[in-house]
């Protein structure tokens, strides 16, 4: 930065900053580009020894802040950095990047099933691995100076988000955090919490996309801008040409863009304009190619839709690559898949997949083999793939920016119903559009569907409301680990500092403010309805009772009994007499008082609900912890102390529970305690682990009959289900949410795989995609490792052999 043209005071200030940030200046000198303002601000904070929360759009360059933290640590003799990510694929990618910079001796990788150089100065890991280290008080935490929490907005994930809060709460206080988040609307609130629990933390927010986004709508075969490109564009006004194209729009626009049509299942008001024929995927690909808008990611909210998209493009004869690119693609695919067995290639659809790659087209979703996904990611980053059909998980995953993002629908299935995507999801998806340093702008294309309303689409694309909300809740494993470290009372206090409680307390403050405001209105209403003849509140209650009785006694009602109707008529007569005898009935201002009384009653009901919300939210996390602790005390995992303080110590069973993680931690601990799995063979134990970890889709109902391994597995499963039912009763009695029973839907397939069956036979028996099978196999291996560490010696040996039996073929490749 040049000081030319600055005043003496400004030159002095610039010099002071340079002297203060010598490390940052040295770091910048080695970069091929200058830092953006938000990057400079965040790195400057790190240079001053402060933690940071950096919230910026996808592709804005947040990771340069993490790289500066690593650079700072490497300038010290022994300081270490842990770089955490939410997914193993991201960890593997970041590990390779850091190895390229610092070399294999300085960088390690820990992802649960991969253990590479764990004592390195820089170790990349999944967030769960770090959480487990903290609870185990691992010596790997020695000399830890920095922890990078990449994608920290995963804290909102309802399945895994609690892990991020556990790490933030329980890391040693001297460790500084580099928290990297997508843009969220409550970054300051999250930063305030970090400041509260971690000390000095600066919040750096940038909403500027590094590459501007041009947003388009594809109506039939015509692509138009979503927003008006005239001087009114800054107001996010819908493009008049789009309104004309979709029909009937001018009249609606003249009424202020109101929603006058009936609502459809996607949540957007329906228009009654002419129907538009949707362009087929292969035609969209050709159109984007002609307009120089490739590479593109088509976001499709189903795996089947992604695979179908590839087939449609291939059937049309589209080829988007040169002969040189095809040679590079083939070499890359063959290299990554070189360890796959020849007999498995046909089962995995390798040849069809390779044909698509060579023509520049591929899918990317969780059902794919991890090796295939790695190839797709590698080729797309090298600009060799031109069109990828992907599920939304890609938007939260590895670094795959495109020139264009295509959204075929603005609704998705959330497991229960089709719902509109949120503004936050839209921003995440379109965040992939625009490659920094390559594209002048990124492009998003919404494919128009009948039933959409232009103003609703424009609102979705322009809003910035995507808050980060905690999903934290105490678990059994968490409770025994924290009580062992801090004691029961101290743990309770620690959990009350969670972001979940921080947000609840803040909402309580807002609710309490509203209650106070409404109480003033209630007092005013009560004053206005005062009657000099008597208690008008009492009189108004009689009027409401009479009205309710009369409403429920209308002729033609569903009352079956004449006696009941007569009884109700008698009640009406009695209340009417009481009303007429009441002193206020003779008041000349009775009806005016009654209007105020009705307002008072309605507002009182609203206010009472707010007061109840306040009661339910105050101490909610600690209350759940108390219930979890009560269950552990009842089952003997914790033992109360004799000093009458309410403290507890961890019993022998609790020591075992400390080493078991996952949704069914207590069930696994109880089964180990009861020894119900001790007669199982390695293959049967793998099948039992699959029964524990498997979460069925909705169509695979828990009560469905499934083929089971023979021998000791069946009685062991019966005992396991009996233990589950007993625990479910205990939990519900303690006012905790129960759980679904374990299902052996994939038990037989996992047993066959662990017994050496061919991949083709196993996948056919399970009716699972290869990627799903690998994913469940990894979770089986994780649980078997926990059983190995927590079980008795004989069961531990069975678990070790089961792990070896499962970790073969495509599963072994995927865990490297």
Short mmCIF file of N, CA, C and O in Angstrom, two decimals, residues 711-764:
data_model
loop_
_atom_site.label_atom_id
_atom_site.label_comp_id
_atom_site.label_asym_id
_atom_site.label_seq_id
_atom_site.Cartn_x
_atom_site.Cartn_y
_atom_site.Cartn_z
N UNK A 711 -28.02 -68.36 13.22
CA UNK A 711 -27.18 -68.62 14.38
C UNK A 711 -27.42 -67.66 15.51
O UNK A 711 -28.56 -67.28 15.81
N UNK A 712 -26.34 -67.22 16.15
CA UNK A 712 -26.43 -66.41 17.37
C UNK A 712 -26.97 -65.01 17.11
O UNK A 712 -27.33 -64.31 18.07
N UNK A 713 -27.04 -64.58 15.86
CA UNK A 713 -27.46 -63.21 15.58
C UNK A 713 -28.90 -62.96 16.02
O UNK A 713 -29.21 -61.94 16.62
N UNK A 714 -29.79 -63.90 15.74
CA UNK A 714 -31.22 -63.67 16.01
C UNK A 714 -31.52 -63.49 17.50
O UNK A 714 -32.19 -62.52 17.87
N UNK A 715 -31.06 -64.39 18.38
CA UNK A 715 -31.30 -64.13 19.81
C UNK A 715 -30.61 -62.86 20.30
O UNK A 715 -31.15 -62.15 21.16
N UNK A 716 -29.44 -62.56 19.75
CA UNK A 716 -28.75 -61.33 20.15
C UNK A 716 -29.56 -60.11 19.72
O UNK A 716 -29.64 -59.11 20.46
N UNK A 717 -30.18 -60.16 18.53
CA UNK A 717 -31.01 -59.05 18.07
C UNK A 717 -32.24 -58.90 18.97
O UNK A 717 -32.62 -57.78 19.34
N UNK A 718 -32.87 -60.03 19.34
CA UNK A 718 -34.04 -59.97 20.23
C UNK A 718 -33.67 -59.31 21.55
O UNK A 718 -34.42 -58.46 22.08
N UNK A 719 -32.53 -59.69 22.11
CA UNK A 719 -32.09 -59.09 23.38
C UNK A 719 -31.78 -57.61 23.21
O UNK A 719 -32.09 -56.79 24.08
N UNK A 720 -31.19 -57.25 22.08
CA UNK A 720 -30.88 -55.85 21.80
C UNK A 720 -32.15 -55.02 21.73
O UNK A 720 -32.24 -53.92 22.30
N UNK A 721 -33.17 -55.54 21.06
CA UNK A 721 -34.44 -54.82 20.93
C UNK A 721 -35.16 -54.73 22.28
O UNK A 721 -35.83 -53.73 22.58
N UNK A 722 -35.02 -55.76 23.11
CA UNK A 722 -35.60 -55.71 24.46
C UNK A 722 -34.95 -54.61 25.28
O UNK A 722 -35.62 -53.85 26.00
N UNK A 723 -33.63 -54.51 25.19
CA UNK A 723 -32.90 -53.45 25.91
C UNK A 723 -33.32 -52.09 25.38
O UNK A 723 -33.53 -51.14 26.15
N UNK A 724 -33.46 -51.97 24.05
CA UNK A 724 -33.90 -50.69 23.48
C UNK A 724 -35.27 -50.29 24.04
O UNK A 724 -35.47 -49.13 24.42
N UNK A 725 -36.20 -51.24 24.08
CA UNK A 725 -37.55 -50.93 24.56
C UNK A 725 -37.51 -50.48 26.02
O UNK A 725 -38.22 -49.53 26.41
N UNK A 726 -36.70 -51.13 26.85
CA UNK A 726 -36.58 -50.73 28.26
C UNK A 726 -36.00 -49.32 28.36
O UNK A 726 -36.50 -48.49 29.13
N UNK A 727 -34.95 -49.03 27.57
CA UNK A 727 -34.36 -47.69 27.60
C UNK A 727 -35.35 -46.64 27.12
O UNK A 727 -35.39 -45.52 27.66
N UNK A 728 -36.13 -46.99 26.11
CA UNK A 728 -37.10 -46.04 25.58
C UNK A 728 -38.12 -45.66 26.65
O UNK A 728 -38.49 -44.49 26.79
N UNK A 729 -38.55 -46.65 27.44
CA UNK A 729 -39.48 -46.36 28.55
C UNK A 729 -38.82 -45.47 29.59
O UNK A 729 -39.44 -44.52 30.09
N UNK A 730 -37.57 -45.78 29.93
CA UNK A 730 -36.85 -44.96 30.93
C UNK A 730 -36.72 -43.52 30.45
O UNK A 730 -36.94 -42.57 31.21
N UNK A 731 -36.37 -43.34 29.17
CA UNK A 731 -36.19 -42.00 28.62
C UNK A 731 -37.50 -41.22 28.62
O UNK A 731 -37.55 -40.05 29.00
N UNK A 732 -38.56 -41.87 28.21
CA UNK A 732 -39.85 -41.17 28.16
C UNK A 732 -40.34 -40.83 29.56
O UNK A 732 -40.95 -39.77 29.77
N UNK A 733 -40.08 -41.71 30.53
CA UNK A 733 -40.44 -41.40 31.92
C UNK A 733 -39.66 -40.20 32.44
O UNK A 733 -40.15 -39.45 33.28
N UNK A 734 -38.44 -40.02 31.90
CA UNK A 734 -37.60 -38.88 32.30
C UNK A 734 -37.90 -37.64 31.47
O UNK A 734 -37.18 -36.65 31.57
N UNK A 735 -38.93 -37.70 30.63
CA UNK A 735 -39.35 -36.61 29.75
C UNK A 735 -38.26 -36.24 28.74
O UNK A 735 -38.01 -35.08 28.44
N UNK A 736 -37.60 -37.28 28.23
CA UNK A 736 -36.67 -37.13 27.11
C UNK A 736 -37.30 -37.73 25.86
O UNK A 736 -38.13 -38.64 25.96
N UNK A 737 -36.90 -37.23 24.72
CA UNK A 737 -37.43 -37.78 23.46
C UNK A 737 -36.96 -39.21 23.30
O UNK A 737 -35.80 -39.53 23.53
N UNK A 738 -37.87 -40.08 22.92
CA UNK A 738 -37.48 -41.46 22.68
C UNK A 738 -36.78 -41.60 21.34
O UNK A 738 -36.40 -40.62 20.71
N UNK A 739 -36.59 -42.84 20.89
CA UNK A 739 -35.91 -43.08 19.62
C UNK A 739 -36.62 -44.20 18.88
O UNK A 739 -37.40 -44.96 19.45
N UNK A 740 -36.36 -44.29 17.58
CA UNK A 740 -36.91 -45.37 16.78
C UNK A 740 -36.14 -46.66 17.08
O UNK A 740 -34.94 -46.62 17.38
N UNK A 741 -36.79 -47.81 17.02
CA UNK A 741 -36.06 -49.07 17.28
C UNK A 741 -35.04 -49.33 16.19
O UNK A 741 -35.23 -48.94 15.04
N UNK A 742 -33.94 -49.97 16.54
CA UNK A 742 -32.95 -50.35 15.51
C UNK A 742 -33.60 -51.26 14.48
O UNK A 742 -34.50 -52.05 14.81
N UNK A 743 -33.15 -51.14 13.25
CA UNK A 743 -33.71 -51.98 12.19
C UNK A 743 -32.59 -52.77 11.50
O UNK A 743 -31.55 -52.21 11.14
N UNK A 744 -32.79 -54.08 11.31
CA UNK A 744 -31.77 -54.91 10.66
C UNK A 744 -31.89 -54.91 9.14
O UNK A 744 -31.58 -55.92 8.50
N UNK A 745 -32.33 -53.81 8.55
CA UNK A 745 -32.59 -53.78 7.11
C UNK A 745 -31.37 -54.15 6.28
O UNK A 745 -31.51 -54.74 5.21
N UNK A 746 -30.18 -53.77 6.73
CA UNK A 746 -28.98 -54.08 5.93
C UNK A 746 -28.09 -55.10 6.63
O UNK A 746 -26.94 -55.30 6.24
N UNK A 747 -28.61 -55.74 7.69
CA UNK A 747 -27.79 -56.66 8.48
C UNK A 747 -27.29 -57.85 7.64
O UNK A 747 -26.11 -58.20 7.69
N UNK A 748 -28.20 -58.47 6.88
CA UNK A 748 -27.79 -59.65 6.12
C UNK A 748 -26.76 -59.28 5.06
O UNK A 748 -25.78 -60.01 4.85
N UNK A 749 -26.96 -58.14 4.38
CA UNK A 749 -25.98 -57.71 3.38
C UNK A 749 -24.63 -57.44 3.99
O UNK A 749 -23.58 -57.82 3.44
N UNK A 750 -24.58 -56.80 5.18
CA UNK A 750 -23.30 -56.52 5.83
C UNK A 750 -22.66 -57.82 6.30
O UNK A 750 -21.42 -57.98 6.22
N UNK A 751 -23.48 -58.77 6.76
CA UNK A 751 -22.95 -60.08 7.16
C UNK A 751 -22.29 -60.77 5.96
O UNK A 751 -21.19 -61.33 6.06
N UNK A 752 -22.97 -60.73 4.82
CA UNK A 752 -22.42 -61.39 3.63
C UNK A 752 -21.12 -60.71 3.18
O UNK A 752 -20.17 -61.38 2.77
N UNK A 753 -21.12 -59.37 3.24
CA UNK A 753 -19.90 -58.66 2.84
C UNK A 753 -18.73 -59.03 3.76
O UNK A 753 -17.63 -59.31 3.30
N UNK A 754 -19.00 -59.03 5.07
CA UNK A 754 -17.94 -59.37 6.03
C UNK A 754 -17.54 -60.84 5.92
O UNK A 754 -16.45 -61.22 6.37
N UNK A 755 -18.41 -61.65 5.31
CA UNK A 755 -18.09 -63.08 5.13
C UNK A 755 -17.44 -63.37 3.80
O UNK A 755 -17.20 -64.54 3.46
N UNK A 756 -17.18 -62.31 2.99
CA UNK A 756 -16.44 -62.47 1.75
C UNK A 756 -17.25 -62.52 0.48
O UNK A 756 -16.69 -62.81 -0.59
N UNK A 757 -18.56 -62.24 0.53
CA UNK A 757 -19.38 -62.28 -0.69
C UNK A 757 -18.95 -61.20 -1.68
O UNK A 757 -18.37 -60.18 -1.30
N UNK A 758 -19.26 -61.44 -2.95
CA UNK A 758 -18.91 -60.50 -4.01
C UNK A 758 -19.76 -59.23 -3.89
O UNK A 758 -20.89 -59.24 -3.41
N UNK A 759 -19.20 -58.12 -4.35
CA UNK A 759 -19.88 -56.83 -4.28
C UNK A 759 -21.22 -56.88 -5.00
O UNK A 759 -22.23 -56.35 -4.50
N UNK A 760 -21.26 -57.51 -6.16
CA UNK A 760 -22.50 -57.58 -6.95
C UNK A 760 -23.62 -58.22 -6.13
O UNK A 760 -24.75 -57.72 -6.07
N UNK A 761 -23.32 -59.34 -5.47
CA UNK A 761 -24.32 -60.04 -4.67
C UNK A 761 -24.81 -59.18 -3.52
O UNK A 761 -26.01 -59.13 -3.22
N UNK A 762 -23.90 -58.49 -2.87
CA UNK A 762 -24.25 -57.69 -1.70
C UNK A 762 -25.13 -56.50 -2.10
O UNK A 762 -26.16 -56.23 -1.48
N UNK A 763 -24.72 -55.76 -3.13
CA UNK A 763 -25.50 -54.59 -3.54
C UNK A 763 -26.88 -54.99 -4.04
O UNK A 763 -27.87 -54.28 -3.79
N UNK A 764 -26.96 -56.13 -4.71
CA UNK A 764 -28.27 -56.58 -5.20
C UNK A 764 -29.17 -56.97 -4.03
O UNK A 764 -30.35 -56.66 -4.02
#
